[in-house]
Coordinates of C-alpha atoms in Angstrom, one line a residue:
X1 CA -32.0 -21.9 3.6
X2 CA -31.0 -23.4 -0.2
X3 CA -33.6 -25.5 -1.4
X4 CA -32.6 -29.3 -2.1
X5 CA -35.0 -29.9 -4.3
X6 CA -35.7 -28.4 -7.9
X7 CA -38.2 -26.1 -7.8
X8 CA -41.8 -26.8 -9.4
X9 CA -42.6 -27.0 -13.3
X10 CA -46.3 -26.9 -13.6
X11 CA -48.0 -29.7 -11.7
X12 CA -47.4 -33.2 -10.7
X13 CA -48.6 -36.7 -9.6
X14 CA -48.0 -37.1 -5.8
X15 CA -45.5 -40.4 -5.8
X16 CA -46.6 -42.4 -2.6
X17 CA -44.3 -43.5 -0.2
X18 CA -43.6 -47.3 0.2
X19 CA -45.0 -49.7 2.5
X20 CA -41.7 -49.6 4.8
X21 CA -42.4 -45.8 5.2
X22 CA -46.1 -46.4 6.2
X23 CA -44.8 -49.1 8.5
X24 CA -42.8 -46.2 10.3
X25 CA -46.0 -44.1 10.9
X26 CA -48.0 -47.0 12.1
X27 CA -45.4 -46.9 14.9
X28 CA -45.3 -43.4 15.0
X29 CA -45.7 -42.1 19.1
X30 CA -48.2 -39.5 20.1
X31 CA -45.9 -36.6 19.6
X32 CA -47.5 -35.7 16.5
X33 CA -51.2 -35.3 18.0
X34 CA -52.7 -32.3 18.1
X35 CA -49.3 -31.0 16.8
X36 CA -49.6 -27.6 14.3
X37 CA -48.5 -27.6 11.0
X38 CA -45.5 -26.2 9.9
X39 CA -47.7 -23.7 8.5
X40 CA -49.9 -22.4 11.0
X41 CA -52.7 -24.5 10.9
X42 CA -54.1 -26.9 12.6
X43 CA -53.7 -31.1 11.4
X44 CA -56.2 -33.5 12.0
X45 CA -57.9 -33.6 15.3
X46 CA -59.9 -36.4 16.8
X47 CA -63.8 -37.4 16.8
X48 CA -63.8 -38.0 20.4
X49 CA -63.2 -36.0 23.6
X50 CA -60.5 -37.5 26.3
X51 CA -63.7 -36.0 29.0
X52 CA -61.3 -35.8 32.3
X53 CA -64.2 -38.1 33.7
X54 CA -63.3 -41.2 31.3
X55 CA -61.1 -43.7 32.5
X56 CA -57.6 -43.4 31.7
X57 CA -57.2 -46.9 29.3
X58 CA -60.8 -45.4 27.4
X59 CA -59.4 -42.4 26.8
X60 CA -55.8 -43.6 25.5
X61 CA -58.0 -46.2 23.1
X62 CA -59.8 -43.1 22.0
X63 CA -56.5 -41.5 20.8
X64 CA -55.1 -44.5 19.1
X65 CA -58.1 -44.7 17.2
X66 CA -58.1 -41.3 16.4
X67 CA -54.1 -41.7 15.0
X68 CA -55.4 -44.7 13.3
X69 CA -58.3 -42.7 11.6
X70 CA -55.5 -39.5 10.6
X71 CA -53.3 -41.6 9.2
X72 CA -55.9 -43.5 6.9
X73 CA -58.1 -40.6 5.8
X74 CA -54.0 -38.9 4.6
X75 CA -53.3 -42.0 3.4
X76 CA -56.4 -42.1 1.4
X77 CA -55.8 -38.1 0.0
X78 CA -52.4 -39.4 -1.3
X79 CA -53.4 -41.9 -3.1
X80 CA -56.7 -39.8 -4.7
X81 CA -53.5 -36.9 -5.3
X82 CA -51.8 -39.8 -7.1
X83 CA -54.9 -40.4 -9.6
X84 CA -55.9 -36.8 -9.6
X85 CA -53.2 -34.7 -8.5
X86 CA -53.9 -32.5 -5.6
X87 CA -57.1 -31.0 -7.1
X88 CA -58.5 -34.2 -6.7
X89 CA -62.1 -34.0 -5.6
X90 CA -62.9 -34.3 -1.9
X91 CA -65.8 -37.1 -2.5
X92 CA -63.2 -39.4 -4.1
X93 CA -61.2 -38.6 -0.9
X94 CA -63.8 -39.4 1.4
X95 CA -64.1 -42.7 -0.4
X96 CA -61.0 -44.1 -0.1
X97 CA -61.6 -43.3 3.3
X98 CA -64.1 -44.9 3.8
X99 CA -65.7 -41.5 6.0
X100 CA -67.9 -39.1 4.9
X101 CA -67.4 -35.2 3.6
X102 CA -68.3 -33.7 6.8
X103 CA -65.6 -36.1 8.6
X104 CA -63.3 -34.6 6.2
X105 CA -64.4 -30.7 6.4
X106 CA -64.1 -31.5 10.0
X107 CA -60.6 -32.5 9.8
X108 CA -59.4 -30.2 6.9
X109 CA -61.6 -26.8 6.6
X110 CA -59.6 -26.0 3.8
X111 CA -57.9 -27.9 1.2
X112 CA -54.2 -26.4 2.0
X113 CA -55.1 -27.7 5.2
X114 CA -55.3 -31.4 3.8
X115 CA -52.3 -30.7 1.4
X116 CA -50.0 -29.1 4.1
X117 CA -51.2 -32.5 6.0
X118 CA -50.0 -35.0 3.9
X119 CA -47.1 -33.2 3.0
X120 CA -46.5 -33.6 6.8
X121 CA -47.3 -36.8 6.9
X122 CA -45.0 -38.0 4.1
X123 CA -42.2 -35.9 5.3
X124 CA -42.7 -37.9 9.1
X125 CA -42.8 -41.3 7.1
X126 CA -39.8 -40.1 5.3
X127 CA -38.1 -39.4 8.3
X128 CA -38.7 -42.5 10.1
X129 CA -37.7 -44.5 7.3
X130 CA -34.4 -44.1 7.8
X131 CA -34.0 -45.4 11.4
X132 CA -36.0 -48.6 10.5
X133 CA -33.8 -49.0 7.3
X134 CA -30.3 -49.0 9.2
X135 CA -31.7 -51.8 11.2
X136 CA -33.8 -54.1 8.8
X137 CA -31.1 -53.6 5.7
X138 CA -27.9 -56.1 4.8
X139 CA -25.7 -52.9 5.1
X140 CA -25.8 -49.1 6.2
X141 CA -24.8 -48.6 2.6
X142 CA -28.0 -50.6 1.6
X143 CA -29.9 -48.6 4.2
X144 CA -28.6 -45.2 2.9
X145 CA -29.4 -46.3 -1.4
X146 CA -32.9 -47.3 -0.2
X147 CA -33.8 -44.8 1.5
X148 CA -32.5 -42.3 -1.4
X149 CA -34.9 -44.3 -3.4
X150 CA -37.9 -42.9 -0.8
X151 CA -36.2 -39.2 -1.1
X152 CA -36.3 -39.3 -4.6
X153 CA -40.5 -40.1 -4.1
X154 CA -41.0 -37.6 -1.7
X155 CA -39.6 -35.3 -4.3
X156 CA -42.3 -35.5 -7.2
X157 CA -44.7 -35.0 -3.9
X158 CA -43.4 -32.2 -2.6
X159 CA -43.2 -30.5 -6.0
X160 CA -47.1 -31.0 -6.5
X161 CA -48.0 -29.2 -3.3
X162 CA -45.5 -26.6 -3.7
X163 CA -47.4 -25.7 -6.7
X164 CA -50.2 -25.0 -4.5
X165 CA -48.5 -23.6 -1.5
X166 CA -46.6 -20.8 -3.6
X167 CA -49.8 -18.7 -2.5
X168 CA -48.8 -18.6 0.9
X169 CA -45.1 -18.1 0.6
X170 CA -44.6 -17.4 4.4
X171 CA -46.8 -20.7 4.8
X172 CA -44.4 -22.7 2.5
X173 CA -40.9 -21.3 3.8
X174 CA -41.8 -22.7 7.4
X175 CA -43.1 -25.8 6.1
X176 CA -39.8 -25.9 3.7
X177 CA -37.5 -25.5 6.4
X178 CA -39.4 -28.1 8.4
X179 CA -38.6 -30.4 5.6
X180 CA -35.1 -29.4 6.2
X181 CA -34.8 -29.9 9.9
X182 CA -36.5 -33.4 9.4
X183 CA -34.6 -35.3 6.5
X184 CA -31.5 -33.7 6.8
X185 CA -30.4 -35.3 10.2
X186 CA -31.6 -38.5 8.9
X187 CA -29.4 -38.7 5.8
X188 CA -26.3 -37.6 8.0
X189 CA -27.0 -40.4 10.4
X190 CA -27.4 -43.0 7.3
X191 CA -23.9 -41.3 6.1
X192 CA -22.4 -41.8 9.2
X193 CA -23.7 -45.2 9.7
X194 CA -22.2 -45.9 6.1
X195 CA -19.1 -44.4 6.8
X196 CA -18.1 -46.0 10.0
X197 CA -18.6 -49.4 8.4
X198 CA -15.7 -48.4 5.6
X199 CA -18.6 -48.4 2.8
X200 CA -18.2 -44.9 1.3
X201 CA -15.2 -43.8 -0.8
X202 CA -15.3 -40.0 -0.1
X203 CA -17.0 -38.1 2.8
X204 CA -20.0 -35.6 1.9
X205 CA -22.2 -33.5 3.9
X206 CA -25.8 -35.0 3.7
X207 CA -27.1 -31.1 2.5
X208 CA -25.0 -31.3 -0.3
X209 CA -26.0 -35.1 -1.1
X210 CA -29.9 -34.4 -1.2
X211 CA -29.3 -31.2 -2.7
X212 CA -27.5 -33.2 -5.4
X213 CA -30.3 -35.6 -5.6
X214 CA -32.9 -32.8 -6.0
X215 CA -31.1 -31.5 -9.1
X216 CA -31.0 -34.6 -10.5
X217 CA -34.6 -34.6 -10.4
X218 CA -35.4 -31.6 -12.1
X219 CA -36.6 -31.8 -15.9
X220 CA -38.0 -35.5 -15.8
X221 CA -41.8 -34.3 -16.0
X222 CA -41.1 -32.5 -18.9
X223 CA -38.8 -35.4 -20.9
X224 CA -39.9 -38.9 -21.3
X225 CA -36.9 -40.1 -22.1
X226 CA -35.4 -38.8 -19.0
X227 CA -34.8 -41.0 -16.3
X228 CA -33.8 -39.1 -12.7
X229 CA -33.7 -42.4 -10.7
X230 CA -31.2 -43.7 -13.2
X231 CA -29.2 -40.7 -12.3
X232 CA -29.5 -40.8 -9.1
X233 CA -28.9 -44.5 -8.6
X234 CA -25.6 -43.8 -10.6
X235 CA -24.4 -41.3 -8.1
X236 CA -25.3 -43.6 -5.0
X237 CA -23.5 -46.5 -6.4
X238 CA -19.9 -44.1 -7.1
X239 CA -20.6 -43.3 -3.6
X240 CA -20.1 -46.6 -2.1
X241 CA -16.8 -48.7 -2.1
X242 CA -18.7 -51.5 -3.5
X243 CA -18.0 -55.3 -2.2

């Protein structure tokens, strides 16, 4: 499947998402636990054993903990990829985490484990945005430019672990079309929405839009006086009827 996104140019900062987006994960199910990566490997697994002999409320307490504690210690290698970029040392990892190494080793034997896991974990907040946009936004027009905005983040992420993940290029095509499956039914329901309402002035297929977007990013790392977002918000608002 055509990528949406420009392809890498050397590496990059990871961009985290916004708070709405960590909102989503906080109210993310238990579907994701003990869920495989996209690449083959295992994700973050818990500290504690559901024993069949503990009581049922113990052992559901034990596995909201356990979410709790995946999404903080991926939370915490984002924001160390954001100062560091994805080479970022483990120890500053474990530190924003507030966990120690062997909690992380335990979790992550690898580091393309830990980078195939956030780029999982911002893909699901990603995803989930866009849901919790169309209701808490003035318009689905509103909905759809904000959650662009989050697209156009996840981009500079993505392109700092594909850097890494070229290695394993079966690895990367599962977790690209992954990527795919996930954020492209999202943007054609935040189309939809927008177009039911009367607020767009031409259809488009939601591929097309977000592989539009993606070439709007390319280049930006390289140029300073680039601006991608400027771009991109340009194209959003001829998109939209406008009041």
């Amino acid at each position: 499947m055509t990528d949406v996104s420009p392809p890498p140019h050397g590496p990059h900062a990871v961009v985290p998402l916004s708070p709405l987006c960590h909102h989503a994960q906080a109210e993310r199910g238990s579907a994701d636990d003990g869920r495989r990566d996209a690449g083959g490997r295992s994700g973050a697994v818990s500290d504690s054993s559901d024993g069949g002999s503990a009581p049922e409320g113990a052992a559901g307490s034990r596995r909201k903990d356990a979410r709790r504690n995946k999404a903080a210690l991926l939370d915490a290698a984002a924001a160390a990829f954001v100062a560091s970029g994805v080479d970022a040392p483990v120890r500053d990892i474990a530190a924003r985490a507030g966990v120690g190494l062997g909690t992380i080793y335990r979790h992550f034997p690898t580091r393309s484990d830990l980078i195939i896991a956030v780029y999982r974990h911002q893909v699901e907040a990603c995803a989930e945005a866009g849901p919790a946009l169309l209701e808490s936004s003035a318009s689905p027009f509103e909905a759809l430019r904000q959650w662009i905005d989050l697209f156009v983040d996840f981009l500079v992420t993505k392109h700092g672990l594909a850097d890494v993940l070229r290695s394993d290029q079966a690895g990367f095509e599962t977790l690209h079309t992954y990527f795919l499956d996930r954020l492209v039914p999202v943007c054609g329901r935040l189309l939809d929405a927008a177009s039911e309402a009367g607020q767009l002035r031409a259809s488009i297929e939601p591929f097309a839009l977000l592989r539009g977007v993606g070439n709007l990013c390319i280049g930006g790392e390289n140029d300073p006086g680039y601006d991608p977002r400027r771009l991109v918000a340009l194209l959003i608002g001829g998109l939209g009827r406008g009041d």
